[in-house]
PDB file of C-alpha atoms in Angstrom:
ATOM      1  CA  UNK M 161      25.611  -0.522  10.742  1.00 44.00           C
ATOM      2  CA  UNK M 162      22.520  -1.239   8.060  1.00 47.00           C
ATOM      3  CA  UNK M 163      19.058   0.425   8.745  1.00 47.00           C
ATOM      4  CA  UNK M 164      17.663  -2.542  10.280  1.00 46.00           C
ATOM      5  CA  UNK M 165      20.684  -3.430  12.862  1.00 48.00           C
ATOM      6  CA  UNK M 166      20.156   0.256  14.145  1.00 42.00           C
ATOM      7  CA  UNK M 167      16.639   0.230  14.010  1.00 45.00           C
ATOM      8  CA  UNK M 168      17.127  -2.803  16.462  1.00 47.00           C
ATOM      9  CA  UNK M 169      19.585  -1.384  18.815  1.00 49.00           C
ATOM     10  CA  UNK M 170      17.880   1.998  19.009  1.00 46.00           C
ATOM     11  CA  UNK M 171      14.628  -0.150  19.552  1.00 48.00           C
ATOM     12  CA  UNK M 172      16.124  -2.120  22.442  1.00 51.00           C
ATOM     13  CA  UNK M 173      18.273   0.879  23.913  1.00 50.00           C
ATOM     14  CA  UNK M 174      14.966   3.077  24.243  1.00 49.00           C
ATOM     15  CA  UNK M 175      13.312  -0.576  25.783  1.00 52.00           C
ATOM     16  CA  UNK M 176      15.819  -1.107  28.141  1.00 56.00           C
ATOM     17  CA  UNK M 177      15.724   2.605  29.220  1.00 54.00           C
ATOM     18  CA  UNK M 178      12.620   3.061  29.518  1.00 53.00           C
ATOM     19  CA  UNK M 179      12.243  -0.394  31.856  1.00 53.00           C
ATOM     20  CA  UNK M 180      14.712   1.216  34.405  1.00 54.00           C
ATOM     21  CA  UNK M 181      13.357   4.195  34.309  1.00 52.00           C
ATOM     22  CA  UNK M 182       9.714   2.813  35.107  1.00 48.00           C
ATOM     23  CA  UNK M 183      11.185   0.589  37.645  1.00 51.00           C
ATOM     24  CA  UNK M 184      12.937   3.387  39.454  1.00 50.00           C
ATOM     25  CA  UNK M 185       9.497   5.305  39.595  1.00 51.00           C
ATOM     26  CA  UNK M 186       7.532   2.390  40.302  1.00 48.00           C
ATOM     27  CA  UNK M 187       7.327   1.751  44.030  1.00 51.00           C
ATOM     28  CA  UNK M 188       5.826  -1.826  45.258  1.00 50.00           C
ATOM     29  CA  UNK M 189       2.824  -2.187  46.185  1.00 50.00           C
ATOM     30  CA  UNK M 190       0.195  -4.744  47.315  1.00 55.00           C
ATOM     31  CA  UNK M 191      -2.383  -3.228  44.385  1.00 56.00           C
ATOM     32  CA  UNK M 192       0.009  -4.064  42.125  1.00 61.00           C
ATOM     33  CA  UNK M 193       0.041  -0.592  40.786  1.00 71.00           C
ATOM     34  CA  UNK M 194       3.518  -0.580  39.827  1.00 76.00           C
ATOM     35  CA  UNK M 195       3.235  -3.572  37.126  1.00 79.00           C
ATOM     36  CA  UNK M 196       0.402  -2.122  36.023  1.00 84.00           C
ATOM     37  CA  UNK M 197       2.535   1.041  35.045  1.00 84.00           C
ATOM     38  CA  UNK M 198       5.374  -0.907  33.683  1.00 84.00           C
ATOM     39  CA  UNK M 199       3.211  -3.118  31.314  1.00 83.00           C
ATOM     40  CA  UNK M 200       1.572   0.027  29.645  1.00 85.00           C
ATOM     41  CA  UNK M 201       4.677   1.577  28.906  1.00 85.00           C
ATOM     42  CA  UNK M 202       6.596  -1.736  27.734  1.00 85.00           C
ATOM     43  CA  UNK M 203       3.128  -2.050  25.186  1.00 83.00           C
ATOM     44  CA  UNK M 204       3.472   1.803  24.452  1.00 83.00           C
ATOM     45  CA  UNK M 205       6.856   1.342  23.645  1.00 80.00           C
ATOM     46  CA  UNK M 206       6.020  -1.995  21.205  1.00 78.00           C
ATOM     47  CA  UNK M 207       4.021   0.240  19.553  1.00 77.00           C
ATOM     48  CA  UNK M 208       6.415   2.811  18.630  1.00 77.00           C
ATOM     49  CA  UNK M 209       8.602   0.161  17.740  1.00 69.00           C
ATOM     50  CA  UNK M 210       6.032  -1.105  15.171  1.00 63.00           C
ATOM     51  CA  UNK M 211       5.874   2.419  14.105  1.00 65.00           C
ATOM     52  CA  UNK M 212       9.195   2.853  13.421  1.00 63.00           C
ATOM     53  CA  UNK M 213       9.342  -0.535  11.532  1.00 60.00           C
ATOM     54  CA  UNK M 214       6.289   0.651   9.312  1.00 61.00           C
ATOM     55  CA  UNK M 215       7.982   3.715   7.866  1.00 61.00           C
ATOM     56  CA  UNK M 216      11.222   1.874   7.699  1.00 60.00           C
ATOM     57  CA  UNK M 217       9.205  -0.907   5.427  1.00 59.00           C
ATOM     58  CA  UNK M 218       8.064   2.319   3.245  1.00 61.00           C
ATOM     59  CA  UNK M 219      11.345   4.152   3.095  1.00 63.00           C
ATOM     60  CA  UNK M 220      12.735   0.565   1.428  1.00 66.00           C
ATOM     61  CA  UNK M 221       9.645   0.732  -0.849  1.00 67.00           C
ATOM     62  CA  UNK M 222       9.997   4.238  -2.589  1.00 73.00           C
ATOM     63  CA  UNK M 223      13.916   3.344  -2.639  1.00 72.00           C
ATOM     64  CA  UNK M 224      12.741   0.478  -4.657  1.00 82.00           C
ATOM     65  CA  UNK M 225       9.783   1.811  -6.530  1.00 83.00           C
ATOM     66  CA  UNK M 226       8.910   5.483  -7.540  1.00 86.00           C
ATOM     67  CA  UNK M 227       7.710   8.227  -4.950  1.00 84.00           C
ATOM     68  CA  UNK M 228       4.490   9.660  -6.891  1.00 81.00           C
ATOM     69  CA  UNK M 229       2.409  12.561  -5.371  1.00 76.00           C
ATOM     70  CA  UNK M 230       2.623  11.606  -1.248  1.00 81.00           C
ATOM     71  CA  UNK M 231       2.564   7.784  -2.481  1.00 87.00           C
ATOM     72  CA  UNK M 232       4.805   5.191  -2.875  1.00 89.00           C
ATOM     73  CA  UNK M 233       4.753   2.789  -6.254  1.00 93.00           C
ATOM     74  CA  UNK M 234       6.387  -0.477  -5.873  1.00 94.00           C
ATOM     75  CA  UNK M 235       5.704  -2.573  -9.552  1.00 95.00           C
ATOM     76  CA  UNK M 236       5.400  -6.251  -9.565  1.00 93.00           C
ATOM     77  CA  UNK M 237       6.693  -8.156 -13.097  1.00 82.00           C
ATOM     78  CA  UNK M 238       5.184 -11.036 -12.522  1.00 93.00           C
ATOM     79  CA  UNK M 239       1.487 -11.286 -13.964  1.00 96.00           C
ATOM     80  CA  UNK M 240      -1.469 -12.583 -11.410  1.00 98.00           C
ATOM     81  CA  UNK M 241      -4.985 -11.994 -11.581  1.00 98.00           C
ATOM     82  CA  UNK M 242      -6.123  -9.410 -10.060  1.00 98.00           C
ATOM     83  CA  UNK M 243      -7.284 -10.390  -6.514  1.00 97.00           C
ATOM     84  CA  UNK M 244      -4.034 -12.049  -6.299  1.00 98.00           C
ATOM     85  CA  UNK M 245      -2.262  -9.252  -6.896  1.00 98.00           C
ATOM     86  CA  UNK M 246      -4.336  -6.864  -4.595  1.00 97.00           C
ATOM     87  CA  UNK M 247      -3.457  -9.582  -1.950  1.00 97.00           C
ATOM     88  CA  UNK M 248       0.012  -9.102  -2.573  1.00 95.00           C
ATOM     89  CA  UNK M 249      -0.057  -5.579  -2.189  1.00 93.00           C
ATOM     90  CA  UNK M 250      -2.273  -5.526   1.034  1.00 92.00           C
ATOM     91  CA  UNK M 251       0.351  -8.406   2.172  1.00 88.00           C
ATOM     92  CA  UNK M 252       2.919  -5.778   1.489  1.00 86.00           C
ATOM     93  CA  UNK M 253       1.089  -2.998   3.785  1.00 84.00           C
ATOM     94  CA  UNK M 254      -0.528  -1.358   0.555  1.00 90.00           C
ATOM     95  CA  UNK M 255      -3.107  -1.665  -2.418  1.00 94.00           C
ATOM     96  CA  UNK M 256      -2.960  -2.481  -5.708  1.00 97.00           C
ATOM     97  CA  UNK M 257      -2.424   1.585  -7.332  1.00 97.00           C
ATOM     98  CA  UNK M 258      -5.470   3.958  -7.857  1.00 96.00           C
ATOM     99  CA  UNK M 259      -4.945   7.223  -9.920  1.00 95.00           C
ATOM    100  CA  UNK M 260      -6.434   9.683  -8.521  1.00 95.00           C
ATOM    101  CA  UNK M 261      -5.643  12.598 -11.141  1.00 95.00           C
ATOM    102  CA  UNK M 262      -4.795  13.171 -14.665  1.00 95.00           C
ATOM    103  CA  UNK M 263      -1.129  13.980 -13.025  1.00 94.00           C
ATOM    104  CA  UNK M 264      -0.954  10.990 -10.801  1.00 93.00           C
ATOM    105  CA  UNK M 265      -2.276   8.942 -13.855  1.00 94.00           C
ATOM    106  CA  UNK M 266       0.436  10.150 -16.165  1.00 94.00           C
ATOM    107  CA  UNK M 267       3.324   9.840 -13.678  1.00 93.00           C
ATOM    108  CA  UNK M 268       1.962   6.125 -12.824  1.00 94.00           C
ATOM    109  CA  UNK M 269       2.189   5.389 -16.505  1.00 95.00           C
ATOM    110  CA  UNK M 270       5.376   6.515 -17.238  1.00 95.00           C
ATOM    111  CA  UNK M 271       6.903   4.112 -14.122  1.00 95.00           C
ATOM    112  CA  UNK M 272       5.170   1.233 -15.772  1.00 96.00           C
ATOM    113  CA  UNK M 273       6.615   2.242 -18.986  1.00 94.00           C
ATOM    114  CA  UNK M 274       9.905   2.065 -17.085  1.00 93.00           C
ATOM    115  CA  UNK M 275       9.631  -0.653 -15.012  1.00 94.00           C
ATOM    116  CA  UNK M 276       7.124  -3.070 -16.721  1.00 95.00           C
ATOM    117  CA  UNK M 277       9.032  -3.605 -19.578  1.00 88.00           C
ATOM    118  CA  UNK M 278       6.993  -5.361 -22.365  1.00 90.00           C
ATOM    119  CA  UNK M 279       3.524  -5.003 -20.402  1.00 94.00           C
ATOM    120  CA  UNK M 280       0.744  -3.751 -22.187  1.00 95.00           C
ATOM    121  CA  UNK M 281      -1.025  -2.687 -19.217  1.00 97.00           C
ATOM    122  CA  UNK M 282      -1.607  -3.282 -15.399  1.00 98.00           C
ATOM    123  CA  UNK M 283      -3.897  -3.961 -13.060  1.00 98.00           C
ATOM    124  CA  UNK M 284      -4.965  -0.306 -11.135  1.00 98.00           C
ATOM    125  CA  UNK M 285      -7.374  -0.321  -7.789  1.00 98.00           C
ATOM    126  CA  UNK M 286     -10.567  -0.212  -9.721  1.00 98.00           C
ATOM    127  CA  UNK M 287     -13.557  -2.236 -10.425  1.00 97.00           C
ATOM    128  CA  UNK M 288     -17.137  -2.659 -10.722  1.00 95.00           C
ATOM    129  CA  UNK M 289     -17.596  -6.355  -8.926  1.00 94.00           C
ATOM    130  CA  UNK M 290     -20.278  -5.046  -6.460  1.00 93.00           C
ATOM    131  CA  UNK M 291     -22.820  -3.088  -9.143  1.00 93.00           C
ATOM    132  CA  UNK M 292     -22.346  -3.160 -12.461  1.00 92.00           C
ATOM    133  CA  UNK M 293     -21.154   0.091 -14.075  1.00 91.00           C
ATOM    134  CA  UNK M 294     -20.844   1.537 -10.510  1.00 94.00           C
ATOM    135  CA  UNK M 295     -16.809   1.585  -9.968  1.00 95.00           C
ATOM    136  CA  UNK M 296     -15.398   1.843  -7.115  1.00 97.00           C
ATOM    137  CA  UNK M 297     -11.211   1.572  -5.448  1.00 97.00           C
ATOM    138  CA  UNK M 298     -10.189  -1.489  -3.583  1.00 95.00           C
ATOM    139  CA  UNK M 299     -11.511  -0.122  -0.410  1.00 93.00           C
ATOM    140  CA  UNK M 300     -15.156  -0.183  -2.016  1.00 95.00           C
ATOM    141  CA  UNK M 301     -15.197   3.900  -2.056  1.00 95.00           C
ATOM    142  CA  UNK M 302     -16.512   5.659  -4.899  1.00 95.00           C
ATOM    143  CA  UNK M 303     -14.065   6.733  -7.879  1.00 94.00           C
ATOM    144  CA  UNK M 304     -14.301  10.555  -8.811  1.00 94.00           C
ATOM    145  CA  UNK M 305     -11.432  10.387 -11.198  1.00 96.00           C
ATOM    146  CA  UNK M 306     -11.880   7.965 -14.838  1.00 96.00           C
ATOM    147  CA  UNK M 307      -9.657   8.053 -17.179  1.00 97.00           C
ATOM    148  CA  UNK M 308     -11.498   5.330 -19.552  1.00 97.00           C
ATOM    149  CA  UNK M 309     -10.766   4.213 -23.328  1.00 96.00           C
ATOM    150  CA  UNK M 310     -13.013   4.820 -26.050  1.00 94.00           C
ATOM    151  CA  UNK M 311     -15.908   2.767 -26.090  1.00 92.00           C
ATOM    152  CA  UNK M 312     -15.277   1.380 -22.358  1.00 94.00           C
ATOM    153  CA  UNK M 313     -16.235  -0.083 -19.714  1.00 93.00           C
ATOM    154  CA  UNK M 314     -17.414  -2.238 -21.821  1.00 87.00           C
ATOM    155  CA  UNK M 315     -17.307  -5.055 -20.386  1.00 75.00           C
ATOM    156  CA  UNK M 316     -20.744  -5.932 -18.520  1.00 79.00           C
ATOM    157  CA  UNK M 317     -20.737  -8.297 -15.576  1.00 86.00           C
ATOM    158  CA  UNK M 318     -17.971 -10.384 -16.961  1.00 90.00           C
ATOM    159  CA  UNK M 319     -15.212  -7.447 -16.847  1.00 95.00           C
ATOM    160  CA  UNK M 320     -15.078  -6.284 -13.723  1.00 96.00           C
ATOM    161  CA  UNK M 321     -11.689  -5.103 -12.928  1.00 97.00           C
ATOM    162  CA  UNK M 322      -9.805  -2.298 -14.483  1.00 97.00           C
ATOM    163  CA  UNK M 323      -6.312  -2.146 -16.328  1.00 98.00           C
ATOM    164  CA  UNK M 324      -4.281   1.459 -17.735  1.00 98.00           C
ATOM    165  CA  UNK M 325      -2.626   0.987 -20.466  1.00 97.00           C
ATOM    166  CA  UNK M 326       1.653   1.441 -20.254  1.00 95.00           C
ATOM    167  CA  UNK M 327       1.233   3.385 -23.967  1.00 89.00           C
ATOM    168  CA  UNK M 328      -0.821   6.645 -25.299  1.00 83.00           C
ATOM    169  CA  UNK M 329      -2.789   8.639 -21.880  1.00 90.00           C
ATOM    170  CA  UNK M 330      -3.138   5.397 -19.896  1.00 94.00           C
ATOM    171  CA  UNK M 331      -6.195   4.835 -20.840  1.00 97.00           C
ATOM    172  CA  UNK M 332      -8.034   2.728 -19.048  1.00 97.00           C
ATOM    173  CA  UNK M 333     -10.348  -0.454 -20.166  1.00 96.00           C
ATOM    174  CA  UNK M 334     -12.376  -3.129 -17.795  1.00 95.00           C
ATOM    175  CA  UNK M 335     -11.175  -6.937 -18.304  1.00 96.00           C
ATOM    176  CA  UNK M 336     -11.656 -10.355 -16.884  1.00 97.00           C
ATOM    177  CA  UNK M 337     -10.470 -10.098 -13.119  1.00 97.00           C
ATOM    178  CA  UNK M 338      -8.874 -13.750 -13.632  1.00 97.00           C
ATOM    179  CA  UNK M 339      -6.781 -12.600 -16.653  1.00 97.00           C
ATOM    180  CA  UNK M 340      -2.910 -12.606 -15.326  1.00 97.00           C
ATOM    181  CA  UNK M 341      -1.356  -9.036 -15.453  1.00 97.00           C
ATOM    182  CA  UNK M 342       1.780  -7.215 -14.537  1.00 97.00           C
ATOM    183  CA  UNK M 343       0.590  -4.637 -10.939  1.00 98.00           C
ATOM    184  CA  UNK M 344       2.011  -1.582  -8.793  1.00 97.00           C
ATOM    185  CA  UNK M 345       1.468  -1.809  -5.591  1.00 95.00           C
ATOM    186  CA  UNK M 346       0.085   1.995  -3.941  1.00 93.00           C
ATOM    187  CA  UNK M 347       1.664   2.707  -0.714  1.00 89.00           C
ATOM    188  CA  UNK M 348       0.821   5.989   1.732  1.00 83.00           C
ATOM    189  CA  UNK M 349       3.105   7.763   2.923  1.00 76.00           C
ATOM    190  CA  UNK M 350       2.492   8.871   6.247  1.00 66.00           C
TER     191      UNK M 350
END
């Protein structure tokens, strides 16, 4: 049986279960009380469902990808700008990958080495769109880690969006968001 065909029969076994097992407990009423009881357990139940089919999504991702440091890296070949790709990764159920360390930085370059083959560099979690020279992740919070090039950002209010570089440290440089590049999607793992 694959992950997903027991995924759904545990999924509907623990549903239909759990129905006769309210129904049993439940006893009519005029109030209604009963239905009441059975509705928040069917909707607790859909939620541990979802659950389950979140960290089954992830699971397939780092089988996929690269498990880096709690976090999941899933890299995209195909080159979009860099909203696009964010959207892709959020699409996904992640973000488009912020180091966070010198370690995490390294170990995110060397599976874009691997699996970008022929990229220069990719597009990382970070830019500047809101204030100039103030960069910040994805989510708009504030970046304590840089790992910059020499003589960047240099960019000014027309490069807004960050790239690391696949050779050297990663080094990082600020570039036209619209310029098509290779990403890696970041996923948490919970």
């Amino acid at each position: 049986m694959t992950g997903a065909k027991l995924l759904c029969f545990v999924c509907v076994s623990v549903v239909i279960i759990s129905l006769t097992t309210a129904q049993s407990r439940s006893k009519p009423s005029k109030s209604g009380k009963g239905k009441d009881d059975l509705r928040n357990e069917i909707e607790k139940l859909w939620r541990e469902v979802n659950s389950l089919k979140e960290m089954q999504a992830l699971q397939t991702v780092c089988l996929k990808g690269t498990k880096i440091h709690k976090k999941c890296y899933l890299a995209s070949k195909s080159a979009k700008s860099y909203h696009t790709a964010n959207e892709d990764c959020i699409a996904q159920g992640g973000t488009l990958s912020i180091p966070r360390s010198s370690d995490e930085g390294n170990s995110l370059r060397s599976y874009a080495k691997r699996s970008l083959s022929g990229a220069r560099d990719f597009w990382i979690g970070v830019n500047d769109m809101t204030t100039e020279g103030k960069f910040v992740d994805v989510n708009g919070l504030p970046i304590t880690y840089f790992n910059w090039d020499r003589n960047e950002p240099r960019g000014g209010t027309r490069e807004n969006c960050a790239v690391a570089s696949t050779g050297g440290q990663g080094k990082w440089s600020d570039t036209v968001c619209r310029t098509e590049k290779s990403y890696i999607c970041e996923y948490l793992i919970p």
